[in-house]
């Protein structure tokens, strides 16, 4: 118990000072807290429809249109072994690894490195025939979740991505800009706990992941193509990304 408490204390983090002083902070704080609550709500029957399932992974959607454009909210839950919540969110947030696992992106640029826990990204996405190519511009914020989680959970982390604007990447006639709100919440569990007096190894780690996304395509796209892309790409993304993190972490010391 004492060892677990110490590991948890080491990983305590609060928003960095440069971030708190940034013009985006009030929005980042509000959206991240709201997304966390939304992610933890669960998937009520009759509201969410299961559309993909593989092993521990479950993906749900709600069919919704805004001004005739498909914007189906997605919620996915997954459980993987051998990695921590911090590791999952670290690889999701950090630009160095983005192109290793993100296969919807042709080009990624860091527009502004606000702080160690917040970056503004511009991405040009792969074109889906016959639609116009899309780009996205969003802030991305990583933080540990406070207060500490319930009994049974060791720690929780969140990455929240939200569309924004930036003078260095105005909308162009070239791409249609998508509008996105995405969050990834990860929770570490120590199961099974190590025998008394022994250290935690990767065999004692389990990580629960909740991924939520709402993407407005930003302009016309055929609904049937869009829903087909959605159904194919989200499971592909979550499987590929989680396997990537497992592979990256297996020979490294545990990052709590
Ligand atoms: O969360 C994810 N990635 C993060 C880091 O990149 C970040 C970005 C999210 C971008 C979501 C918007 C993507 C638009 C993509 C255009 C289509 C690409 C298809 C490529 C096919 C090879 O949060 C993981 C994101 C996983 C994305 C799954 C696909 C989502 C499809 C949404 C469709 C909206 C655009 C429609 C384009 C026209 C299609 C007819």
XYZ file of C-alpha atoms and ligand atoms in Angstrom:
296
model
C 0.000 0.000 0.000
C 2.765 2.399 0.966
C 4.628 1.644 -2.276
C 1.502 2.377 -4.296
C 0.980 5.674 -2.446
C 4.573 6.725 -3.168
C 4.285 5.891 -6.875
C 1.045 7.871 -7.012
C 2.582 10.906 -5.285
C 5.494 10.888 -7.733
C 3.087 11.167 -10.638
C 1.031 14.036 -9.168
C 0.818 16.876 -11.635
C -1.035 20.153 -11.842
C -1.358 22.367 -14.935
C 1.959 24.050 -15.715
C 2.426 27.771 -15.005
C 2.878 28.807 -18.692
C -0.398 27.078 -19.484
C -2.357 28.760 -16.674
C -1.126 32.116 -17.976
C -2.033 31.405 -21.610
C -5.027 33.007 -23.370
C -6.487 29.540 -24.025
C -6.412 28.400 -20.388
C -10.020 29.231 -19.361
C -11.334 27.279 -22.373
C -8.873 24.410 -21.897
C -9.792 24.056 -18.228
C -13.527 24.125 -18.911
C -13.497 21.745 -21.918
C -11.121 19.239 -20.276
C -13.219 19.055 -17.095
C -16.438 18.722 -19.111
C -14.931 16.003 -21.326
C -13.749 14.068 -18.292
C -17.261 14.075 -16.796
C -18.727 13.065 -20.163
C -16.236 10.209 -20.614
C -16.941 8.795 -17.154
C -20.733 8.811 -17.670
C -20.797 5.364 -19.269
C -22.905 4.203 -22.187
C -26.591 4.114 -21.382
C -28.673 1.584 -23.278
C -31.096 3.128 -25.732
C -28.804 6.128 -26.191
C -25.649 4.493 -27.531
C -25.468 1.797 -30.225
C -22.683 -0.759 -30.206
C -21.104 -0.813 -33.681
C -17.766 -2.574 -33.205
C -16.486 -5.120 -30.745
C -13.246 -7.063 -30.604
C -11.795 -8.681 -27.490
C -12.098 -6.112 -24.693
C -12.735 -3.243 -27.108
C -16.302 -1.886 -27.508
C -17.274 1.054 -29.716
C -20.565 2.882 -29.488
C -22.084 5.697 -31.527
C -25.108 7.983 -31.596
C -26.329 8.932 -35.044
C -26.519 12.722 -35.180
C -26.580 15.325 -37.924
C -25.852 19.051 -37.663
C -27.112 21.137 -40.619
C -27.354 17.945 -42.667
C -23.789 16.846 -41.850
C -23.109 13.572 -40.088
C -21.437 14.287 -36.726
C -22.068 10.965 -34.922
C -20.586 11.092 -31.392
C -18.404 8.079 -30.632
C -17.521 6.507 -27.326
C -15.096 3.586 -27.075
C -13.956 1.554 -24.088
C -11.020 -0.775 -24.017
C -8.877 -2.569 -21.441
C -5.281 -3.519 -22.111
C -2.564 -5.074 -19.990
C 1.047 -4.147 -19.282
C 0.906 -0.348 -19.534
C -0.091 2.596 -17.324
C -2.536 5.455 -17.898
C 0.373 7.889 -18.040
C 2.063 5.838 -20.776
C -1.127 5.637 -22.882
C -1.777 9.379 -22.691
C 1.900 10.249 -23.170
C 2.028 8.445 -26.534
C -1.348 9.891 -27.592
C -0.279 13.454 -26.751
C 3.345 13.643 -27.807
C 4.058 14.821 -31.391
C 7.221 12.673 -31.676
C 5.122 9.508 -31.916
C 2.062 10.840 -33.810
C 3.096 9.681 -37.268
C 3.968 6.192 -35.954
C 0.341 5.361 -35.145
C -1.910 8.017 -36.717
C -2.787 6.754 -40.193
C -5.447 9.351 -41.069
C -2.754 12.059 -41.207
C -0.607 13.059 -44.192
C 1.170 15.928 -42.457
C 1.419 17.217 -38.893
C 2.815 20.567 -37.730
C 3.305 21.873 -34.204
C 1.984 25.437 -34.461
C 2.588 26.422 -30.877
C 4.243 24.667 -27.984
C 2.290 26.408 -25.241
C 3.848 24.371 -22.435
C 4.947 20.826 -21.614
C 1.272 19.918 -21.170
C -0.309 21.811 -24.067
C 0.433 21.964 -27.803
C -1.445 23.491 -30.750
C -1.400 21.195 -33.805
C -2.241 21.553 -37.470
C -2.870 18.327 -39.374
C -3.636 17.596 -43.004
C -5.622 14.402 -43.260
C -5.664 11.757 -45.961
C -8.173 12.439 -48.665
C -11.179 10.149 -48.875
C -12.485 9.889 -52.399
C -14.735 11.547 -53.612
C -14.736 14.133 -50.793
C -12.501 17.213 -50.445
C -9.382 16.721 -48.318
C -9.708 17.815 -44.671
C -7.411 19.597 -42.250
C -7.686 20.092 -38.484
C -6.318 22.661 -36.061
C -6.643 21.962 -32.360
C -5.112 22.419 -28.948
C -4.134 19.273 -27.101
C -3.810 19.169 -23.324
C -2.528 16.343 -21.116
C -3.073 16.186 -17.369
C -3.376 13.840 -14.485
C -6.888 13.645 -13.105
C -7.498 15.098 -9.664
C -8.800 14.331 -7.128
C -7.224 10.861 -7.056
C -9.531 8.167 -8.440
C -11.720 5.713 -6.567
C -10.516 2.732 -4.629
C -9.179 0.059 -6.980
C -7.740 2.603 -9.400
C -4.129 3.658 -9.088
C -4.236 6.843 -11.167
C -6.070 8.465 -14.081
C -4.910 10.689 -16.932
C -6.667 12.570 -19.691
C -5.733 14.050 -23.062
C -8.253 16.473 -24.466
C -8.151 17.773 -28.065
C -10.363 20.661 -29.131
C -10.553 22.625 -32.388
C -9.291 26.174 -32.198
C -7.965 28.945 -34.454
C -4.426 30.152 -35.026
C -3.027 33.009 -37.125
C -0.380 30.728 -38.634
C -2.946 28.371 -40.158
C -6.010 30.215 -41.386
C -8.592 28.176 -43.278
C -7.614 27.926 -46.922
C -9.528 27.084 -50.059
C -7.460 23.953 -50.272
C -8.858 21.868 -47.446
C -12.108 21.738 -45.531
C -11.506 22.256 -41.837
C -13.025 19.626 -39.552
C -14.226 20.583 -36.102
C -13.290 18.086 -33.438
C -13.693 17.422 -29.746
C -11.763 14.348 -28.648
C -10.738 12.971 -25.294
C -8.840 9.963 -24.122
C -9.140 9.020 -20.458
C -6.916 6.251 -19.113
C -7.034 4.603 -15.681
C -4.368 2.328 -14.198
C -5.353 -0.640 -12.068
C -2.856 -2.847 -10.230
C -4.185 -6.331 -10.956
C -3.229 -8.752 -9.703
C -1.371 -6.912 -6.910
C 2.216 -8.131 -6.467
C 2.896 -10.483 -3.564
C 3.717 -8.715 -0.277
C 7.190 -7.137 -0.446
C 7.580 -7.490 -4.211
C 7.763 -4.672 -6.766
C 5.084 -3.924 -9.340
C 5.991 -5.303 -12.760
C 4.196 -4.934 -16.100
C 2.367 -8.203 -15.280
C 0.544 -6.297 -12.527
C -0.682 -3.483 -14.778
C -4.059 -3.110 -16.384
C -5.228 0.033 -18.134
C -8.812 1.009 -18.833
C -9.252 3.418 -21.733
C -12.236 5.578 -22.616
C -12.025 7.412 -25.942
C -14.693 9.928 -26.974
C -14.889 11.821 -30.224
C -17.207 14.178 -32.068
C -16.027 15.252 -35.527
C -17.940 17.680 -37.698
C -16.667 17.151 -41.263
C -16.864 20.898 -41.897
C -18.542 20.653 -45.280
C -20.416 18.303 -47.513
C -19.444 14.640 -47.559
C -21.710 11.780 -48.593
C -23.273 10.366 -45.419
C -22.858 6.741 -46.494
C -19.130 7.180 -47.285
C -18.607 9.079 -44.071
C -20.267 6.430 -41.893
C -18.304 3.714 -43.699
C -15.012 5.564 -43.060
C -15.986 6.039 -39.439
C -16.834 2.351 -38.955
C -13.552 1.241 -40.498
C -11.157 3.878 -39.138
C -12.057 4.145 -35.424
C -11.543 0.433 -34.577
C -8.403 0.445 -36.716
C -7.085 3.474 -34.851
C -7.726 2.171 -31.324
C -6.314 -1.298 -32.004
C -3.250 0.064 -33.752
C -2.609 2.772 -31.156
C -2.930 0.495 -28.105
C -0.695 -2.178 -29.682
C 1.836 0.565 -30.489
C 1.964 1.671 -26.834
C 2.297 -1.928 -25.603
C 5.203 -2.497 -28.019
C 6.906 0.782 -27.092
C 6.667 0.155 -23.362
C 7.481 -3.523 -22.968
C 11.240 -3.119 -22.467
C 11.121 0.268 -20.729
C 10.822 1.072 -17.027
C 7.221 1.704 -15.939
C 6.134 5.351 -16.206
C 3.622 6.073 -13.420
O -8.015 10.984 -32.018
C -7.335 10.641 -32.964
N -6.288 11.342 -33.408
C -5.819 12.548 -32.803
C -4.464 12.874 -33.327
O -4.430 12.971 -34.690
C -6.758 13.719 -32.978
C -7.302 13.871 -34.327
C -8.507 13.624 -34.735
C -8.887 13.867 -36.148
C -10.245 13.430 -36.476
C -10.667 13.951 -37.822
C -10.115 13.226 -38.908
C -10.642 13.586 -40.243
C -10.098 12.537 -41.093
C -10.439 12.539 -42.490
C -10.595 11.151 -42.990
C -9.409 10.329 -42.884
C -9.631 8.917 -43.302
C -8.351 8.276 -43.621
C -8.484 6.977 -44.276
C -7.171 6.276 -44.414
O -7.730 13.666 -31.994
C -7.673 9.355 -33.731
C -8.595 9.701 -34.827
C -9.151 8.533 -35.544
C -9.981 9.071 -36.680
C -10.879 8.075 -37.278
C -11.583 8.584 -38.496
C -12.604 9.630 -38.224
C -13.442 9.913 -39.392
C -14.206 11.176 -39.201
C -14.729 11.617 -40.500
C -14.760 13.134 -40.640
C -14.118 13.641 -41.891
C -14.746 13.176 -43.147
C -13.926 13.215 -44.356
C -14.704 12.893 -45.576
C -15.074 11.469 -45.710
C -16.108 11.218 -46.733
